[in-house]
XYZ file of C-alpha atoms in Angstrom:
557
model
C 12.494 14.874 21.723
C 10.300 12.193 20.261
C 7.527 14.367 18.867
C 7.211 14.387 15.084
C 9.345 16.967 13.401
C 7.767 19.410 10.945
C 7.518 17.944 7.478
C 9.972 20.394 5.999
C 12.582 20.125 8.717
C 15.805 19.184 7.006
C 17.817 16.120 7.891
C 20.659 18.354 8.830
C 18.407 20.085 11.291
C 17.514 16.697 12.760
C 21.164 15.943 13.450
C 21.535 19.279 15.170
C 18.346 18.721 17.122
C 19.277 15.309 18.417
C 22.663 16.651 19.438
C 21.049 19.500 21.291
C 18.651 17.069 22.923
C 21.324 14.570 23.944
C 20.562 13.274 27.418
C 17.614 15.621 27.566
C 15.228 13.553 29.631
C 16.587 14.627 32.957
C 18.949 17.395 31.900
C 21.306 16.843 34.832
C 22.866 13.780 33.202
C 23.791 15.338 29.897
C 27.192 13.908 28.975
C 30.023 16.274 28.241
C 32.440 15.129 25.561
C 35.877 14.498 26.975
C 38.951 16.085 25.456
C 40.294 14.343 22.413
C 43.680 13.736 23.964
C 42.874 11.011 26.496
C 45.618 10.187 29.047
C 47.753 7.154 28.316
C 49.872 4.706 30.313
C 53.515 5.826 29.845
C 54.742 2.213 29.925
C 52.330 0.716 27.391
C 51.048 3.808 25.583
C 47.573 2.350 26.142
C 44.774 4.719 27.180
C 44.084 4.950 30.897
C 40.432 4.129 31.630
C 38.522 7.175 32.813
C 36.825 5.190 35.587
C 36.380 1.844 37.288
C 35.803 -1.228 35.135
C 32.119 -1.946 34.631
C 30.043 -4.110 32.297
C 26.998 -2.241 31.032
C 24.156 -4.599 30.090
C 22.567 -3.248 26.921
C 19.492 -4.493 25.042
C 19.979 -3.394 21.445
C 19.506 -3.948 17.743
C 21.581 -6.530 15.874
C 22.719 -3.949 13.312
C 24.954 -2.468 16.019
C 27.352 -5.399 15.696
C 29.432 -3.317 13.278
C 30.236 -0.949 16.156
C 32.193 -3.606 18.057
C 35.629 -2.131 17.164
C 34.449 1.247 18.471
C 33.108 -0.367 21.644
C 36.376 -2.250 22.130
C 38.217 1.079 22.027
C 35.643 2.552 24.397
C 36.303 -0.231 26.913
C 40.029 0.593 26.897
C 39.432 4.330 27.220
C 36.613 4.336 29.758
C 36.671 0.971 31.523
C 33.089 0.409 30.377
C 32.388 -2.799 28.479
C 29.082 -2.703 26.634
C 27.572 -6.199 26.701
C 24.924 -6.199 23.998
C 21.967 -8.570 23.830
C 20.336 -8.318 20.428
C 16.637 -8.188 19.664
C 14.311 -6.404 17.251
C 13.370 -2.796 17.974
C 9.653 -3.458 18.367
C 10.254 -6.590 20.456
C 12.593 -4.525 22.609
C 9.881 -1.905 23.090
C 7.445 -4.612 24.185
C 10.057 -6.066 26.555
C 10.548 -2.676 28.203
C 6.817 -1.956 28.357
C 6.178 -5.299 30.063
C 8.793 -4.530 32.705
C 10.943 -7.456 31.572
C 14.006 -5.256 31.103
C 13.939 -3.967 34.697
C 16.962 -5.241 36.568
C 18.043 -7.349 33.578
C 19.494 -4.544 31.479
C 21.000 -1.175 32.332
C 20.448 0.524 28.991
C 18.805 0.270 25.565
C 20.359 0.976 22.200
C 18.012 0.709 19.270
C 17.878 2.543 15.966
C 15.019 4.622 17.305
C 12.898 4.965 20.456
C 10.012 6.715 18.712
C 7.699 3.685 18.760
C 8.707 2.847 22.333
C 7.904 6.372 23.458
C 4.328 6.076 22.170
C 3.814 3.661 25.100
C 3.703 5.766 28.271
C 4.640 2.827 30.481
C 7.725 2.031 28.410
C 8.669 5.703 28.022
C 8.494 6.125 31.787
C 11.253 3.564 32.216
C 13.803 5.695 30.330
C 15.842 7.991 32.559
C 17.820 9.673 29.795
C 18.818 9.070 26.206
C 21.654 10.283 24.014
C 21.467 10.094 20.203
C 24.824 8.797 19.004
C 24.560 8.816 15.192
C 21.900 9.080 12.479
C 20.975 7.185 9.327
C 17.853 7.648 7.198
C 15.863 4.712 5.890
C 16.514 4.751 2.152
C 15.721 2.856 -1.044
C 18.699 1.059 -2.569
C 18.142 0.217 -6.238
C 20.298 -2.224 -8.182
C 22.305 0.057 -10.431
C 21.390 -1.620 -13.787
C 17.708 -1.396 -12.823
C 18.120 2.271 -11.925
C 19.598 2.925 -15.364
C 16.674 1.157 -17.033
C 14.227 3.292 -15.045
C 16.061 6.441 -16.184
C 15.997 7.991 -12.715
C 18.172 10.745 -11.291
C 18.800 9.487 -7.723
C 18.880 13.040 -6.360
C 15.315 13.833 -7.438
C 13.393 10.550 -7.149
C 10.224 10.735 -5.012
C 8.216 8.072 -3.209
C 5.466 8.577 -5.789
C 7.887 7.647 -8.595
C 9.019 4.560 -6.696
C 5.412 3.570 -6.017
C 4.473 3.961 -9.673
C 7.400 1.811 -10.841
C 6.520 -0.916 -8.338
C 2.841 -0.783 -9.285
C 3.770 -1.181 -12.954
C 5.786 -4.309 -12.158
C 9.084 -2.647 -13.117
C 10.605 -2.851 -9.654
C 10.630 -5.510 -6.897
C 12.089 -5.007 -3.454
C 12.836 -6.469 -0.044
C 11.926 -4.882 3.304
C 11.964 -5.939 6.950
C 8.810 -6.768 8.891
C 7.548 -3.484 10.428
C 6.264 -5.400 13.451
C 9.812 -6.453 14.339
C 12.318 -4.091 12.759
C 12.652 -0.323 12.933
C 13.788 -0.027 9.314
C 10.545 -1.678 8.150
C 8.416 0.394 10.518
C 10.156 3.605 9.442
C 9.632 2.753 5.789
C 5.966 1.941 6.338
C 5.407 5.206 8.193
C 7.376 7.181 5.626
C 5.346 5.686 2.794
C 2.046 6.370 4.560
C 3.115 9.961 5.201
C 4.339 10.527 1.651
C 1.369 8.861 -0.058
C -1.168 10.717 2.118
C 0.597 14.082 2.001
C 0.494 14.353 5.800
C 1.975 17.596 7.060
C 2.040 16.818 10.787
C 1.636 13.790 13.066
C 0.190 10.887 11.072
C -3.504 10.194 11.789
C -5.952 7.367 11.084
C -7.396 9.493 8.267
C -3.945 9.817 6.698
C -3.461 6.046 6.865
C -6.852 5.423 5.246
C -6.032 7.906 2.482
C -2.719 6.172 1.770
C -4.037 2.583 1.787
C -4.696 2.161 -1.975
C -1.178 3.330 -2.854
C 0.317 1.230 -0.047
C -1.496 -1.909 -1.233
C -0.168 -1.391 -4.768
C 3.324 -0.733 -3.447
C 3.540 -3.835 -1.254
C 2.511 -6.089 -4.130
C 6.111 -5.602 -5.252
C 7.648 -6.761 -1.958
C 9.212 -10.149 -2.696
C 11.543 -10.512 0.286
C 10.831 -10.043 3.989
C 12.962 -10.390 7.087
C 12.891 -9.929 10.822
C 16.108 -7.895 10.825
C 17.809 -5.389 8.554
C 21.061 -7.340 8.773
C 19.591 -10.642 7.520
C 17.701 -8.797 4.774
C 20.957 -7.412 3.407
C 22.651 -10.808 3.760
C 19.821 -12.478 1.823
C 20.166 -9.900 -0.964
C 23.923 -10.378 -1.035
C 23.650 -14.174 -1.063
C 21.197 -14.212 -3.987
C 23.217 -11.568 -5.857
C 26.267 -13.831 -5.710
C 24.345 -16.771 -7.169
C 23.324 -18.385 -3.887
C 19.855 -19.520 -2.813
C 17.001 -17.109 -2.251
C 14.865 -14.517 -3.973
C 16.653 -11.977 -6.153
C 15.074 -8.525 -5.940
C 15.707 -5.199 -7.681
C 15.928 -3.067 -4.570
C 16.143 -3.016 -0.785
C 14.526 -0.756 1.762
C 17.049 -0.389 4.559
C 19.174 2.056 6.471
C 21.409 4.144 4.242
C 24.358 2.896 6.300
C 23.497 -0.788 5.750
C 23.090 -0.284 1.989
C 26.451 1.478 1.700
C 28.237 -1.059 3.879
C 27.016 -3.997 1.793
C 28.019 -2.246 -1.416
C 31.630 -2.813 -0.340
C 31.276 -6.545 -0.969
C 28.650 -6.750 -3.726
C 29.525 -7.618 -7.344
C 29.212 -4.779 -9.839
C 25.840 -5.839 -11.244
C 24.372 -5.997 -7.743
C 25.652 -2.623 -6.477
C 22.902 -0.544 -4.914
C 22.430 3.136 -5.686
C 21.110 4.780 -2.530
C 18.012 6.905 -3.022
C 16.878 9.195 -0.239
C 13.513 10.223 -1.700
C 13.344 13.941 -2.336
C 9.974 14.243 -0.605
C 11.285 12.983 2.714
C 12.674 10.222 4.898
C 12.299 8.789 8.408
C 15.637 8.883 10.194
C 17.079 6.615 12.878
C 19.007 8.480 15.575
C 20.381 5.503 17.559
C 19.786 6.841 21.095
C 21.728 5.132 23.865
C 19.108 5.184 26.629
C 19.594 4.670 30.361
C 16.888 2.693 32.143
C 15.558 4.176 35.368
C 16.018 0.791 37.045
C 19.805 0.908 36.502
C 22.080 0.959 39.554
C 24.209 4.009 40.368
C 27.373 2.312 39.057
C 25.590 1.618 35.780
C 24.521 5.261 35.540
C 28.110 6.399 35.945
C 29.269 3.893 33.337
C 26.515 5.033 30.959
C 27.663 8.644 31.137
C 31.313 7.718 30.642
C 30.420 5.631 27.579
C 28.151 8.222 25.969
C 30.699 10.983 26.543
C 33.293 8.855 24.789
C 31.013 8.082 21.841
C 30.387 11.802 21.276
C 34.072 12.722 21.079
C 34.810 14.244 17.640
C 37.454 11.651 16.751
C 35.131 8.783 17.745
C 32.249 10.296 15.791
C 34.534 10.541 12.768
C 35.538 6.897 13.118
C 31.889 5.827 13.434
C 30.963 7.714 10.274
C 33.986 6.538 8.291
C 33.627 2.871 9.230
C 29.853 2.349 9.552
C 28.472 4.906 7.036
C 26.276 6.486 9.701
C 26.169 10.246 10.036
C 27.749 12.048 13.019
C 25.766 14.081 15.557
C 28.662 16.028 17.058
C 28.991 19.508 15.555
C 31.999 20.024 13.330
C 32.438 16.361 12.406
C 32.119 15.661 8.679
C 29.989 12.788 7.345
C 31.933 9.888 5.831
C 33.109 10.216 2.255
C 30.274 8.140 0.762
C 27.448 10.127 2.352
C 25.564 12.729 0.326
C 25.210 16.061 2.100
C 22.106 17.551 0.471
C 19.310 17.681 3.092
C 16.017 15.791 3.080
C 12.743 16.641 4.849
C 11.835 14.475 7.834
C 8.436 12.798 7.340
C 5.850 12.825 10.167
C 5.573 9.958 12.661
C 2.237 8.783 14.143
C 1.001 10.926 16.991
C -0.255 8.015 19.064
C 0.332 4.327 19.696
C -3.177 3.596 18.397
C -2.389 5.094 14.982
C 0.966 3.279 14.785
C -0.573 -0.070 15.756
C -3.484 0.498 13.368
C -1.019 1.015 10.513
C 0.905 -2.110 11.538
C -2.313 -4.135 11.660
C -3.332 -2.921 8.216
C 0.075 -3.890 6.834
C -0.053 -7.405 8.272
C -3.659 -8.231 7.433
C -4.524 -6.229 4.323
C -1.615 -4.468 2.625
C 1.237 -6.959 2.353
C 1.272 -10.108 0.225
C -0.183 -12.991 2.251
C 2.034 -15.890 3.239
C 1.973 -19.651 2.840
C 3.889 -21.620 5.478
C 4.464 -25.289 6.209
C 5.245 -26.062 9.851
C 7.206 -29.335 9.877
C 6.892 -30.545 13.480
C 8.982 -33.332 14.963
C 6.742 -35.546 17.107
C 9.188 -38.418 17.512
C 9.464 -40.271 20.823
C 12.100 -37.907 22.227
C 9.591 -35.044 22.105
C 7.360 -36.680 24.722
C 6.689 -34.737 27.914
C 7.843 -31.149 28.531
C 9.249 -30.688 25.026
C 5.971 -31.424 23.290
C 4.160 -29.319 25.877
C 6.512 -26.407 25.119
C 5.874 -26.795 21.387
C 2.102 -26.793 21.909
C 2.288 -23.675 24.063
C 4.578 -21.796 21.667
C 2.704 -22.622 18.472
C -0.703 -22.303 20.120
C 0.199 -18.774 21.244
C 0.347 -17.689 17.594
C -3.394 -18.406 17.410
C -4.120 -16.191 20.432
C -5.383 -19.231 22.323
C -3.795 -18.042 25.569
C -5.968 -14.922 25.554
C -3.131 -12.526 24.758
C -2.899 -12.262 20.954
C 0.724 -12.277 19.834
C 1.789 -9.178 17.849
C 3.202 -11.571 15.290
C 0.477 -14.189 15.422
C -1.135 -15.836 12.425
C -2.465 -13.217 10.015
C -5.651 -12.867 8.056
C -5.424 -14.363 4.521
C -2.590 -16.687 5.622
C -2.322 -20.351 4.606
C -0.953 -22.579 7.375
C -0.004 -26.222 6.862
C 0.821 -28.335 9.913
C 2.848 -31.496 9.283
C 3.390 -33.904 12.180
C 6.211 -36.353 11.511
C 8.387 -39.042 13.051
C 9.514 -42.052 10.923
C 7.141 -40.752 8.273
C 4.541 -38.032 7.951
C 1.831 -38.807 10.547
C -0.713 -36.282 9.322
C -1.014 -33.034 7.370
C -3.667 -30.399 8.067
C -4.120 -27.242 5.971
C -5.794 -24.077 7.278
C -6.864 -20.939 5.414
C -7.217 -17.979 7.783
C -10.060 -15.840 6.378
C -9.855 -12.054 6.020
C -12.868 -11.586 8.288
C -13.755 -13.270 11.581
C -10.639 -15.475 11.728
C -11.384 -16.730 15.232
C -12.945 -20.060 14.245
C -10.055 -21.026 11.952
C -7.462 -19.969 14.507
C -9.203 -22.171 17.070
C -9.047 -25.068 14.597
C -5.293 -24.550 14.173
C -4.848 -24.601 17.924
C -6.926 -27.781 18.206
C -4.598 -29.484 15.719
C -1.564 -28.260 17.625
C -2.914 -29.557 20.915
C -3.567 -32.969 19.307
C 0.143 -33.565 18.577
C 1.355 -36.853 20.076
C 4.915 -38.188 20.408
C 6.273 -41.526 19.189
C 8.687 -42.988 16.629
C 12.021 -42.060 15.059
C 13.035 -38.963 13.060
C 12.885 -38.602 9.284
C 13.802 -34.942 8.760
C 14.906 -34.916 5.124
C 12.094 -37.120 3.771
C 9.528 -34.897 5.501
C 11.108 -31.751 4.098
C 10.864 -33.252 0.620
C 7.169 -33.910 1.257
C 6.724 -30.317 2.460
C 8.325 -28.870 -0.686
C 6.118 -31.040 -2.886
C 2.997 -30.024 -0.972
C 3.785 -26.304 -1.176
C 4.315 -26.622 -4.934
C 0.929 -28.302 -5.289
C -0.751 -25.601 -3.201
C 0.811 -22.800 -5.214
C -0.094 -24.469 -8.494
C -3.696 -25.048 -7.417
C -4.173 -21.504 -6.102
C -2.208 -19.755 -8.850
C -1.342 -17.003 -6.410
C 1.784 -15.141 -5.343
C 2.659 -15.480 -1.641
C 5.605 -15.310 0.729
C 6.359 -19.010 1.073
C 8.552 -20.728 3.668
C 9.026 -23.836 5.793
C 9.591 -23.906 9.551
C 11.309 -27.065 10.826
C 11.142 -27.752 14.545
C 13.077 -30.794 15.806
C 14.905 -31.989 18.910
C 16.892 -34.755 17.239
C 18.880 -35.826 14.237
C 17.810 -37.541 11.066
C 17.820 -41.335 11.547
C 15.214 -42.499 9.068
C 14.374 -41.919 5.429
C 16.328 -39.725 3.018
C 19.928 -38.742 3.724
C 21.418 -35.257 3.584
C 22.980 -35.997 0.201
C 19.682 -37.193 -1.239
C 17.883 -34.121 0.071
C 20.548 -31.864 -1.462
C 20.079 -33.555 -4.843
C 16.293 -33.262 -4.459
C 16.549 -29.547 -3.663
C 18.929 -28.794 -6.518
C 16.538 -30.464 -8.960
C 13.631 -28.222 -7.941
C 12.490 -25.391 -10.241
C 14.069 -22.040 -9.340
C 10.934 -20.689 -7.665
C 10.748 -23.692 -5.334
C 14.468 -23.602 -4.611
C 13.930 -20.062 -3.351
C 11.604 -21.299 -0.574
C 13.709 -21.034 2.618
C 13.681 -23.446 5.541
C 13.936 -21.928 9.021
C 15.066 -24.723 11.372
C 14.682 -24.396 15.138
C 17.307 -26.038 17.287
C 15.728 -27.769 20.300
C 16.855 -30.469 22.710
C 19.617 -32.636 21.241
C 19.015 -31.483 17.695
C 21.941 -32.054 15.304
C 23.091 -28.476 14.754
C 25.264 -29.358 11.753
C 22.298 -30.947 9.975
C 20.037 -27.980 10.706
C 22.654 -25.407 9.702
C 23.224 -27.331 6.484
C 19.508 -27.207 5.700
C 19.389 -23.447 6.380
C 22.466 -22.819 4.210
C 21.194 -24.949 1.342
C 17.788 -23.307 1.212
C 18.711 -19.697 2.059
C 17.054 -19.876 5.454
C 18.286 -19.160 8.955
C 18.885 -21.356 11.994
C 17.085 -20.263 15.166
C 18.045 -21.273 18.692
C 15.184 -22.635 20.781
C 17.518 -23.627 23.623
C 18.770 -20.362 25.048
C 15.408 -18.680 25.517
C 11.677 -19.081 25.191
C 10.495 -21.324 22.362
C 7.529 -18.993 22.022
C 9.839 -16.041 21.399
C 11.571 -18.003 18.630
C 8.299 -18.819 16.879
C 7.333 -15.136 17.103
C 10.720 -14.031 15.770
C 10.421 -16.320 12.756
C 7.135 -14.619 11.865
C 9.172 -11.676 10.645
C 10.668 -13.875 7.924
C 7.330 -15.197 6.605
């Protein structure tokens, strides 16, 4: 089911194929859609659950949050409550491959399992999978920009999009392919289209596509670790809020159409499914082989419910995803002309090689200031956790992080308490980065705790330093600030003064987001305020591994 489809296979054929393949891994567990007329309680007219109550633990993508009304109905009809824990698709694949999902989750539900299935260990942990709905990764262009380009959305090709971006006529936002399936699908689709690959993507195809890919990604001005936050960032900037305003978004067709419902007229996105092909997400609900028998029964009841014609219609009408059950019509806003499905890499080595090329050579490099609280409250285990988490991004622990520091990246470390203690700047070279990465780790390990906490004054210093660096280099980079603190501001500038400082910055500097990490007794209201003011996002370092949080933030840099 996960092998690459022929280049000219139509999208409609994909929907039929995934339906035919539903639950195909073991055959015996293929769900059978229940009748539409479910039994109801005569007293309450509420549906009678089709089985015993059970909570199915599901590791899934954050974009599935819009399915909650459907899942609430499913719980009433089947007795199965889907408890979703959100993570990125690629992170989820790594979690499964490392065995960390065994016994913790019963099922997976990501936009696609294609990357996961390239890892034999991870693929072996899936007992069965049932595609529930489909949505191609598309290019949403701001309607006024589309008019200026003079394009007919029905006939636009990837080559036309690439030419417009290369000419500086089109900027766009896209998720990090190392974390999000929409970004990975777009990267693979572009490599396939630019190379003219006719079957499974190879290293030779990737090499052939690299010049066009490098030109294309020069126009990427917004990045994100999730498709949901990417759309929110576009929406926020379109409504006059903080952040980078771009001409287009690469995202799922469903996400683009959903956000159009709330966008102002001049920010509406015209969805382009390139005529030369797309990579489509099929949202398989997958049962893990480690799941208990009760979980397996619950899984089959839930998938059978989700494939009912009336449920498929509701999914398509409310989430803009396409149905997989035969006879169900796509929602009213979905075009019905077919698109070819572009080839996927034939091996994990090719996929990872393409990801590595994107991170280290193809994308715009990044410039990041890490503002690190080393006040007295950080002494002991907290500072040790920070050193371990940040040091892991250098590969110092011997297991290079997939989202570690990249070649060509500029890293500034700022240690602060009452005031800035020290500032060290590192340029990671594009060849033999090991020595510089070791120097970053040495700085991290030298952090020492002591003093009070001057958050706002240090952020002001970070903004001023980044402006000086950009001015001196005269380059064009993804620029951001990461703030890690376990306390609240009790020295230096106040929140009001920082707000006035930020509002007085030039527009380009105002667009630099701050990504605060909540840790220890950190003042959440202060950190959320900083994220809201700057167009950033607050991350929680309390509920899980601090290292995972630092890795997750890499998708936004």
